[in-house]
């Protein structure tokens, strides 16, 4: 497995982001966005990065409040600025095509980034919530306890190195399904597992139905939830879909202004 180049990125609001870059001699770069309490340095994310890396460059990042990144997690709100820093880093390295690939919380974040900021070429959202505040499963009721209770935030900080903001959302950010229609004409792939214990398949359907063409929905019969359940075959199929999607569409115009920030190599 290739050892990524370590990067330290800085967001437009001054948060330090830990990231890793696996280079590729081509025009495509995958921005790998992890789920809640995860890290790009974890084995499951490293396996996904290795599979994606057969098809393009990969920049994996730790969202704010996670792993070695600074700040506090806002659980899907200001993390779009973290994605912006990774996209800018990919552009500086000469990649012409950017594919956002997010899992669970990361899947919601990449949908919101593509809809609100643009400047990318394809979006793959895996096991993502379509709407906020879902408590219909036991795992999600536990997640809400972790986020909303002081004891929960302390426990996840000690156990998973995840620091969650105690301030909550004010205002509440747009939910993924509320903005998914703005992603077009950038291609969107929604992947959801029929065996997902966190978010039932209705979330995948809601996100897909809210989006505009071009779009695809894959309901994977035996797939569970996010990074841990993602097989090399599934990741490879997603990467093939993304590279074919970007090759079939003209490159969109990049945003007029790069988000403020900076980086250095460790």
PDB file of C-alpha atoms in Angstrom:
ATOM      1  CA  UNK A   1       0.000   0.000   0.000  1.00  0.00           C
ATOM      2  CA  UNK A   2       1.383   3.384  -1.043  1.00  0.00           C
ATOM      3  CA  UNK A   3       2.216   5.791   1.779  1.00  0.00           C
ATOM      4  CA  UNK A   4       0.384   9.088   1.172  1.00  0.00           C
ATOM      5  CA  UNK A   5       2.172  12.426   1.160  1.00  0.00           C
ATOM      6  CA  UNK A   6       1.138  14.149   4.441  1.00  0.00           C
ATOM      7  CA  UNK A   7      -0.483  17.549   4.024  1.00  0.00           C
ATOM      8  CA  UNK A   8      -1.576  20.248   6.424  1.00  0.00           C
ATOM      9  CA  UNK A   9      -4.312  22.417   4.930  1.00  0.00           C
ATOM     10  CA  UNK A  10      -5.993  25.516   6.293  1.00  0.00           C
ATOM     11  CA  UNK A  11      -9.633  26.361   5.705  1.00  0.00           C
ATOM     12  CA  UNK A  12     -11.141  29.731   4.872  1.00  0.00           C
ATOM     13  CA  UNK A  13     -12.111  30.138   8.534  1.00  0.00           C
ATOM     14  CA  UNK A  14      -8.626  29.226   9.770  1.00  0.00           C
ATOM     15  CA  UNK A  15      -9.032  25.595  10.859  1.00  0.00           C
ATOM     16  CA  UNK A  16      -6.023  23.305  10.428  1.00  0.00           C
ATOM     17  CA  UNK A  17      -6.895  20.151   8.456  1.00  0.00           C
ATOM     18  CA  UNK A  18      -4.813  16.988   8.417  1.00  0.00           C
ATOM     19  CA  UNK A  19      -4.784  15.321   5.003  1.00  0.00           C
ATOM     20  CA  UNK A  20      -2.892  12.843   2.875  1.00  0.00           C
ATOM     21  CA  UNK A  21      -2.267  12.826  -0.877  1.00  0.00           C
ATOM     22  CA  UNK A  22      -1.627   9.771  -3.041  1.00  0.00           C
ATOM     23  CA  UNK A  23      -0.400  10.988  -6.407  1.00  0.00           C
ATOM     24  CA  UNK A  24      -1.473   9.701  -9.816  1.00  0.00           C
ATOM     25  CA  UNK A  25      -0.221  10.446 -13.306  1.00  0.00           C
ATOM     26  CA  UNK A  26      -3.556  11.569 -14.671  1.00  0.00           C
ATOM     27  CA  UNK A  27      -6.174  14.306 -14.533  1.00  0.00           C
ATOM     28  CA  UNK A  28      -8.598  12.852 -11.939  1.00  0.00           C
ATOM     29  CA  UNK A  29      -8.360  13.334  -8.174  1.00  0.00           C
ATOM     30  CA  UNK A  30     -10.751  11.787  -5.653  1.00  0.00           C
ATOM     31  CA  UNK A  31     -11.441  13.810  -2.507  1.00  0.00           C
ATOM     32  CA  UNK A  32     -12.140  11.158   0.132  1.00  0.00           C
ATOM     33  CA  UNK A  33     -14.539  12.359   2.849  1.00  0.00           C
ATOM     34  CA  UNK A  34     -14.961  10.095   5.876  1.00  0.00           C
ATOM     35  CA  UNK A  35     -17.902   9.469   8.184  1.00  0.00           C
ATOM     36  CA  UNK A  36     -18.515  10.638  11.749  1.00  0.00           C
ATOM     37  CA  UNK A  37     -15.684   9.743  14.200  1.00  0.00           C
ATOM     38  CA  UNK A  38     -13.510   8.315  11.405  1.00  0.00           C
ATOM     39  CA  UNK A  39     -10.162   9.413   9.966  1.00  0.00           C
ATOM     40  CA  UNK A  40      -8.363   9.105   6.641  1.00  0.00           C
ATOM     41  CA  UNK A  41      -5.559   7.363   8.538  1.00  0.00           C
ATOM     42  CA  UNK A  42      -7.759   4.443   9.656  1.00  0.00           C
ATOM     43  CA  UNK A  43      -7.332   1.082   7.873  1.00  0.00           C
ATOM     44  CA  UNK A  44     -10.801   1.113   6.284  1.00  0.00           C
ATOM     45  CA  UNK A  45     -10.199   4.544   4.728  1.00  0.00           C
ATOM     46  CA  UNK A  46      -6.690   3.584   3.653  1.00  0.00           C
ATOM     47  CA  UNK A  47      -8.109   0.526   1.846  1.00  0.00           C
ATOM     48  CA  UNK A  48     -10.669   2.714   0.083  1.00  0.00           C
ATOM     49  CA  UNK A  49      -7.972   5.216  -0.859  1.00  0.00           C
ATOM     50  CA  UNK A  50      -5.849   2.398  -2.287  1.00  0.00           C
ATOM     51  CA  UNK A  51      -8.755   1.180  -4.427  1.00  0.00           C
ATOM     52  CA  UNK A  52      -9.549   4.692  -5.658  1.00  0.00           C
ATOM     53  CA  UNK A  53      -5.848   5.278  -6.260  1.00  0.00           C
ATOM     54  CA  UNK A  54      -5.879   2.772  -9.126  1.00  0.00           C
ATOM     55  CA  UNK A  55      -8.047   5.231 -11.028  1.00  0.00           C
ATOM     56  CA  UNK A  56      -6.757   8.658  -9.954  1.00  0.00           C
ATOM     57  CA  UNK A  57      -5.046  10.702  -7.297  1.00  0.00           C
ATOM     58  CA  UNK A  58      -6.572  10.694  -3.823  1.00  0.00           C
ATOM     59  CA  UNK A  59      -6.668  13.369  -1.138  1.00  0.00           C
ATOM     60  CA  UNK A  60      -8.109  12.027   2.102  1.00  0.00           C
ATOM     61  CA  UNK A  61      -8.778  14.477   4.888  1.00  0.00           C
ATOM     62  CA  UNK A  62      -9.753  14.491   8.542  1.00  0.00           C
ATOM     63  CA  UNK A  63     -12.726  16.791   9.004  1.00  0.00           C
ATOM     64  CA  UNK A  64     -12.457  19.458  11.687  1.00  0.00           C
ATOM     65  CA  UNK A  65     -12.625  18.002  15.165  1.00  0.00           C
ATOM     66  CA  UNK A  66     -11.521  14.577  13.915  1.00  0.00           C
ATOM     67  CA  UNK A  67      -8.177  12.831  14.313  1.00  0.00           C
ATOM     68  CA  UNK A  68      -5.231  15.202  13.893  1.00  0.00           C
ATOM     69  CA  UNK A  69      -7.255  18.108  12.496  1.00  0.00           C
ATOM     70  CA  UNK A  70      -7.961  21.180  14.588  1.00  0.00           C
ATOM     71  CA  UNK A  71     -11.247  22.739  15.592  1.00  0.00           C
ATOM     72  CA  UNK A  72     -14.515  21.077  16.547  1.00  0.00           C
ATOM     73  CA  UNK A  73     -16.902  19.027  14.482  1.00  0.00           C
ATOM     74  CA  UNK A  74     -20.106  20.753  13.396  1.00  0.00           C
ATOM     75  CA  UNK A  75     -21.414  17.404  12.099  1.00  0.00           C
ATOM     76  CA  UNK A  76     -21.933  18.428   8.489  1.00  0.00           C
ATOM     77  CA  UNK A  77     -22.263  22.213   8.551  1.00  0.00           C
ATOM     78  CA  UNK A  78     -18.939  24.092   8.271  1.00  0.00           C
ATOM     79  CA  UNK A  79     -17.172  20.970   7.043  1.00  0.00           C
ATOM     80  CA  UNK A  80     -17.893  22.188   3.508  1.00  0.00           C
ATOM     81  CA  UNK A  81     -14.973  24.562   4.125  1.00  0.00           C
ATOM     82  CA  UNK A  82     -12.763  21.548   4.852  1.00  0.00           C
ATOM     83  CA  UNK A  83     -13.724  20.070   1.481  1.00  0.00           C
ATOM     84  CA  UNK A  84     -12.971  23.423  -0.149  1.00  0.00           C
ATOM     85  CA  UNK A  85      -9.421  23.300   1.238  1.00  0.00           C
ATOM     86  CA  UNK A  86      -8.919  19.785  -0.162  1.00  0.00           C
ATOM     87  CA  UNK A  87     -10.331  20.748  -3.573  1.00  0.00           C
ATOM     88  CA  UNK A  88      -7.994  23.754  -3.709  1.00  0.00           C
ATOM     89  CA  UNK A  89      -5.035  21.513  -2.823  1.00  0.00           C
ATOM     90  CA  UNK A  90      -5.954  19.139  -5.662  1.00  0.00           C
ATOM     91  CA  UNK A  91      -6.177  22.035  -8.118  1.00  0.00           C
ATOM     92  CA  UNK A  92      -2.746  23.290  -7.024  1.00  0.00           C
ATOM     93  CA  UNK A  93      -1.354  19.858  -7.847  1.00  0.00           C
ATOM     94  CA  UNK A  94      -2.579  20.124 -11.407  1.00  0.00           C
ATOM     95  CA  UNK A  95      -5.584  17.811 -11.329  1.00  0.00           C
ATOM     96  CA  UNK A  96      -8.170  18.905 -13.875  1.00  0.00           C
ATOM     97  CA  UNK A  97     -11.040  16.664 -12.727  1.00  0.00           C
ATOM     98  CA  UNK A  98     -12.237  16.495  -9.118  1.00  0.00           C
ATOM     99  CA  UNK A  99     -14.489  13.704  -7.839  1.00  0.00           C
ATOM    100  CA  UNK A 100     -15.966  14.097  -4.360  1.00  0.00           C
ATOM    101  CA  UNK A 101     -16.410  10.718  -2.666  1.00  0.00           C
ATOM    102  CA  UNK A 102     -18.063  10.804   0.758  1.00  0.00           C
ATOM    103  CA  UNK A 103     -19.276   8.211   3.245  1.00  0.00           C
ATOM    104  CA  UNK A 104     -22.144   8.723   5.736  1.00  0.00           C
ATOM    105  CA  UNK A 105     -21.575  12.202   7.242  1.00  0.00           C
ATOM    106  CA  UNK A 106     -18.980  12.744   4.518  1.00  0.00           C
ATOM    107  CA  UNK A 107     -21.586  11.765   1.924  1.00  0.00           C
ATOM    108  CA  UNK A 108     -23.897  14.490   3.182  1.00  0.00           C
ATOM    109  CA  UNK A 109     -21.048  17.009   3.208  1.00  0.00           C
ATOM    110  CA  UNK A 110     -19.960  16.352  -0.384  1.00  0.00           C
ATOM    111  CA  UNK A 111     -23.560  16.747  -1.584  1.00  0.00           C
ATOM    112  CA  UNK A 112     -23.809  20.077   0.222  1.00  0.00           C
ATOM    113  CA  UNK A 113     -20.418  21.246  -1.074  1.00  0.00           C
ATOM    114  CA  UNK A 114     -21.193  20.385  -4.694  1.00  0.00           C
ATOM    115  CA  UNK A 115     -24.602  22.066  -4.463  1.00  0.00           C
ATOM    116  CA  UNK A 116     -23.482  25.210  -2.646  1.00  0.00           C
ATOM    117  CA  UNK A 117     -19.958  25.758  -4.018  1.00  0.00           C
ATOM    118  CA  UNK A 118     -19.648  23.829  -7.288  1.00  0.00           C
ATOM    119  CA  UNK A 119     -16.369  23.607  -9.183  1.00  0.00           C
ATOM    120  CA  UNK A 120     -16.175  19.783  -9.132  1.00  0.00           C
ATOM    121  CA  UNK A 121     -16.743  17.165 -11.829  1.00  0.00           C
ATOM    122  CA  UNK A 122     -18.608  14.286 -10.161  1.00  0.00           C
ATOM    123  CA  UNK A 123     -20.044  13.391  -6.755  1.00  0.00           C
ATOM    124  CA  UNK A 124     -20.329   9.969  -5.121  1.00  0.00           C
ATOM    125  CA  UNK A 125     -22.386   9.924  -1.915  1.00  0.00           C
ATOM    126  CA  UNK A 126     -22.378   6.658   0.034  1.00  0.00           C
ATOM    127  CA  UNK A 127     -24.638   5.747   2.998  1.00  0.00           C
ATOM    128  CA  UNK A 128     -25.538   9.400   3.512  1.00  0.00           C
ATOM    129  CA  UNK A 129     -28.479  10.826   5.439  1.00  0.00           C
ATOM    130  CA  UNK A 130     -30.891  12.677   3.177  1.00  0.00           C
ATOM    131  CA  UNK A 131     -32.250  14.736   6.073  1.00  0.00           C
ATOM    132  CA  UNK A 132     -31.148  15.821   9.541  1.00  0.00           C
ATOM    133  CA  UNK A 133     -32.278  14.675  12.983  1.00  0.00           C
ATOM    134  CA  UNK A 134     -33.125  11.120  11.929  1.00  0.00           C
ATOM    135  CA  UNK A 135     -33.615   8.919  15.021  1.00  0.00           C
ATOM    136  CA  UNK A 136     -35.438   5.952  13.555  1.00  0.00           C
ATOM    137  CA  UNK A 137     -32.721   3.374  14.326  1.00  0.00           C
ATOM    138  CA  UNK A 138     -30.938   2.459  17.537  1.00  0.00           C
ATOM    139  CA  UNK A 139     -27.485   3.440  16.158  1.00  0.00           C
ATOM    140  CA  UNK A 140     -28.759   6.900  15.214  1.00  0.00           C
ATOM    141  CA  UNK A 141     -30.336   7.435  18.626  1.00  0.00           C
ATOM    142  CA  UNK A 142     -26.907   6.703  20.077  1.00  0.00           C
ATOM    143  CA  UNK A 143     -25.272   9.155  17.673  1.00  0.00           C
ATOM    144  CA  UNK A 144     -27.674  11.891  18.774  1.00  0.00           C
ATOM    145  CA  UNK A 145     -26.899  11.153  22.428  1.00  0.00           C
ATOM    146  CA  UNK A 146     -23.189  11.547  21.666  1.00  0.00           C
ATOM    147  CA  UNK A 147     -23.723  14.850  19.856  1.00  0.00           C
ATOM    148  CA  UNK A 148     -26.272  16.432  22.195  1.00  0.00           C
ATOM    149  CA  UNK A 149     -25.083  15.400  25.657  1.00  0.00           C
ATOM    150  CA  UNK A 150     -21.965  16.635  27.404  1.00  0.00           C
ATOM    151  CA  UNK A 151     -21.201  13.114  28.642  1.00  0.00           C
ATOM    152  CA  UNK A 152     -21.576  11.795  25.101  1.00  0.00           C
ATOM    153  CA  UNK A 153     -19.209  14.390  23.669  1.00  0.00           C
ATOM    154  CA  UNK A 154     -16.657  13.633  26.358  1.00  0.00           C
ATOM    155  CA  UNK A 155     -16.924   9.897  25.743  1.00  0.00           C
ATOM    156  CA  UNK A 156     -16.409  10.157  21.988  1.00  0.00           C
ATOM    157  CA  UNK A 157     -13.510  12.549  22.496  1.00  0.00           C
ATOM    158  CA  UNK A 158     -11.731  10.016  24.670  1.00  0.00           C
ATOM    159  CA  UNK A 159     -12.673   6.920  22.679  1.00  0.00           C
ATOM    160  CA  UNK A 160     -12.522   8.207  19.102  1.00  0.00           C
ATOM    161  CA  UNK A 161     -10.461  11.435  19.216  1.00  0.00           C
ATOM    162  CA  UNK A 162     -13.496  13.334  17.937  1.00  0.00           C
ATOM    163  CA  UNK A 163     -14.179  16.784  19.354  1.00  0.00           C
ATOM    164  CA  UNK A 164     -17.760  17.952  18.823  1.00  0.00           C
ATOM    165  CA  UNK A 165     -18.895  21.541  19.114  1.00  0.00           C
ATOM    166  CA  UNK A 166     -21.285  22.116  22.008  1.00  0.00           C
ATOM    167  CA  UNK A 167     -22.914  25.123  20.314  1.00  0.00           C
ATOM    168  CA  UNK A 168     -25.202  23.198  17.975  1.00  0.00           C
ATOM    169  CA  UNK A 169     -26.510  24.597  14.693  1.00  0.00           C
ATOM    170  CA  UNK A 170     -27.615  28.215  14.426  1.00  0.00           C
ATOM    171  CA  UNK A 171     -28.978  28.495  11.823  1.00  0.00           C
ATOM    172  CA  UNK A 172     -29.688  24.903  10.798  1.00  0.00           C
ATOM    173  CA  UNK A 173     -27.784  24.182   7.552  1.00  0.00           C
ATOM    174  CA  UNK A 174     -29.623  23.031   4.461  1.00  0.00           C
ATOM    175  CA  UNK A 175     -30.216  19.267   4.521  1.00  0.00           C
ATOM    176  CA  UNK A 176     -28.733  17.230   1.663  1.00  0.00           C
ATOM    177  CA  UNK A 177     -32.101  16.556   0.027  1.00  0.00           C
ATOM    178  CA  UNK A 178     -32.929  20.267   0.105  1.00  0.00           C
ATOM    179  CA  UNK A 179     -29.925  21.177  -2.057  1.00  0.00           C
ATOM    180  CA  UNK A 180     -29.261  18.038  -4.114  1.00  0.00           C
ATOM    181  CA  UNK A 181     -31.125  19.483  -7.095  1.00  0.00           C
ATOM    182  CA  UNK A 182     -28.461  22.188  -7.444  1.00  0.00           C
ATOM    183  CA  UNK A 183     -25.646  19.733  -8.199  1.00  0.00           C
ATOM    184  CA  UNK A 184     -26.654  19.232 -11.842  1.00  0.00           C
ATOM    185  CA  UNK A 185     -25.261  19.249 -14.462  1.00  0.00           C
ATOM    186  CA  UNK A 186     -22.478  17.600 -12.429  1.00  0.00           C
ATOM    187  CA  UNK A 187     -23.133  13.804 -12.310  1.00  0.00           C
ATOM    188  CA  UNK A 188     -24.258  12.409  -8.941  1.00  0.00           C
ATOM    189  CA  UNK A 189     -24.076   8.780  -7.817  1.00  0.00           C
ATOM    190  CA  UNK A 190     -26.045   7.818  -4.696  1.00  0.00           C
ATOM    191  CA  UNK A 191     -25.023   4.490  -3.142  1.00  0.00           C
ATOM    192  CA  UNK A 192     -26.979   2.983  -0.262  1.00  0.00           C
ATOM    193  CA  UNK A 193     -27.024  -0.404   1.414  1.00  0.00           C
ATOM    194  CA  UNK A 194     -30.204  -2.415   1.840  1.00  0.00           C
ATOM    195  CA  UNK A 195     -28.664  -3.697   5.078  1.00  0.00           C
ATOM    196  CA  UNK A 196     -27.685  -0.257   6.447  1.00  0.00           C
ATOM    197  CA  UNK A 197     -28.270  -0.278  10.240  1.00  0.00           C
ATOM    198  CA  UNK A 198     -28.031   3.539  10.539  1.00  0.00           C
ATOM    199  CA  UNK A 199     -30.069   4.965   7.660  1.00  0.00           C
ATOM    200  CA  UNK A 200     -32.697   2.854   5.843  1.00  0.00           C
ATOM    201  CA  UNK A 201     -32.820   2.881   2.043  1.00  0.00           C
ATOM    202  CA  UNK A 202     -35.491   5.594   2.091  1.00  0.00           C
ATOM    203  CA  UNK A 203     -32.626   8.054   2.641  1.00  0.00           C
ATOM    204  CA  UNK A 204     -30.940   6.957  -0.563  1.00  0.00           C
ATOM    205  CA  UNK A 205     -34.215   7.200  -2.459  1.00  0.00           C
ATOM    206  CA  UNK A 206     -35.009  10.637  -1.023  1.00  0.00           C
ATOM    207  CA  UNK A 207     -31.593  12.005  -1.956  1.00  0.00           C
ATOM    208  CA  UNK A 208     -31.790  10.536  -5.448  1.00  0.00           C
ATOM    209  CA  UNK A 209     -35.325  11.796  -6.092  1.00  0.00           C
ATOM    210  CA  UNK A 210     -34.372  15.309  -4.955  1.00  0.00           C
ATOM    211  CA  UNK A 211     -31.452  15.440  -7.388  1.00  0.00           C
ATOM    212  CA  UNK A 212     -31.626  16.356 -11.061  1.00  0.00           C
ATOM    213  CA  UNK A 213     -30.141  14.477 -14.007  1.00  0.00           C
ATOM    214  CA  UNK A 214     -27.504  13.249 -14.570  1.00  0.00           C
ATOM    215  CA  UNK A 215     -27.853  10.951 -11.577  1.00  0.00           C
ATOM    216  CA  UNK A 216     -27.766   7.271 -10.630  1.00  0.00           C
ATOM    217  CA  UNK A 217     -28.932   5.283  -7.612  1.00  0.00           C
ATOM    218  CA  UNK A 218     -27.337   2.016  -6.538  1.00  0.00           C
ATOM    219  CA  UNK A 219     -29.145   0.073  -3.819  1.00  0.00           C
ATOM    220  CA  UNK A 220     -26.644  -2.606  -2.822  1.00  0.00           C
ATOM    221  CA  UNK A 221     -28.468  -5.709  -1.453  1.00  0.00           C
ATOM    222  CA  UNK A 222     -25.890  -6.938   1.087  1.00  0.00           C
ATOM    223  CA  UNK A 223     -24.147  -3.643   1.808  1.00  0.00           C
ATOM    224  CA  UNK A 224     -24.229  -2.322   5.372  1.00  0.00           C
ATOM    225  CA  UNK A 225     -23.006   1.147   6.299  1.00  0.00           C
ATOM    226  CA  UNK A 226     -20.244   3.371   4.955  1.00  0.00           C
ATOM    227  CA  UNK A 227     -16.500   2.748   5.057  1.00  0.00           C
ATOM    228  CA  UNK A 228     -16.320  -0.401   7.141  1.00  0.00           C
ATOM    229  CA  UNK A 229     -18.807  -2.237   4.922  1.00  0.00           C
ATOM    230  CA  UNK A 230     -17.451  -1.007   1.577  1.00  0.00           C
ATOM    231  CA  UNK A 231     -15.825  -3.847  -0.365  1.00  0.00           C
ATOM    232  CA  UNK A 232     -12.977  -3.369  -2.847  1.00  0.00           C
ATOM    233  CA  UNK A 233     -15.381  -4.391  -5.613  1.00  0.00           C
ATOM    234  CA  UNK A 234     -17.899  -1.707  -4.666  1.00  0.00           C
ATOM    235  CA  UNK A 235     -15.206   0.976  -4.401  1.00  0.00           C
ATOM    236  CA  UNK A 236     -13.769  -0.068  -7.756  1.00  0.00           C
ATOM    237  CA  UNK A 237     -17.207   0.136  -9.405  1.00  0.00           C
ATOM    238  CA  UNK A 238     -17.731   3.607  -7.951  1.00  0.00           C
ATOM    239  CA  UNK A 239     -14.340   4.737  -9.247  1.00  0.00           C
ATOM    240  CA  UNK A 240     -15.071   3.353 -12.722  1.00  0.00           C
ATOM    241  CA  UNK A 241     -18.453   5.129 -12.727  1.00  0.00           C
ATOM    242  CA  UNK A 242     -16.795   8.406 -11.721  1.00  0.00           C
ATOM    243  CA  UNK A 243     -13.992   8.281 -14.280  1.00  0.00           C
ATOM    244  CA  UNK A 244     -16.451   7.394 -17.056  1.00  0.00           C
ATOM    245  CA  UNK A 245     -18.819  10.161 -15.920  1.00  0.00           C
ATOM    246  CA  UNK A 246     -16.161  12.862 -15.978  1.00  0.00           C
ATOM    247  CA  UNK A 247     -14.772  11.728 -19.328  1.00  0.00           C
ATOM    248  CA  UNK A 248     -18.237  12.068 -20.853  1.00  0.00           C
ATOM    249  CA  UNK A 249     -18.816  15.637 -19.694  1.00  0.00           C
ATOM    250  CA  UNK A 250     -16.975  18.903 -20.358  1.00  0.00           C
ATOM    251  CA  UNK A 251     -14.955  20.301 -17.481  1.00  0.00           C
ATOM    252  CA  UNK A 252     -16.991  22.857 -15.499  1.00  0.00           C
ATOM    253  CA  UNK A 253     -15.605  26.287 -14.856  1.00  0.00           C
ATOM    254  CA  UNK A 254     -13.726  26.499 -11.561  1.00  0.00           C
ATOM    255  CA  UNK A 255     -14.939  29.070  -9.027  1.00  0.00           C
ATOM    256  CA  UNK A 256     -13.675  32.576  -9.778  1.00  0.00           C
ATOM    257  CA  UNK A 257     -11.914  32.793  -6.451  1.00  0.00           C
ATOM    258  CA  UNK A 258     -10.050  30.104  -4.581  1.00  0.00           C
ATOM    259  CA  UNK A 259     -11.155  29.941  -0.940  1.00  0.00           C
ATOM    260  CA  UNK A 260      -8.673  31.701   1.343  1.00  0.00           C
ATOM    261  CA  UNK A 261      -6.252  29.427   3.074  1.00  0.00           C
ATOM    262  CA  UNK A 262      -2.808  27.901   2.818  1.00  0.00           C
ATOM    263  CA  UNK A 263      -0.992  24.632   3.260  1.00  0.00           C
ATOM    264  CA  UNK A 264       2.359  23.137   4.000  1.00  0.00           C
ATOM    265  CA  UNK A 265       3.890  19.697   3.713  1.00  0.00           C
ATOM    266  CA  UNK A 266       4.957  17.898   6.853  1.00  0.00           C
TER     267      UNK A 266
END
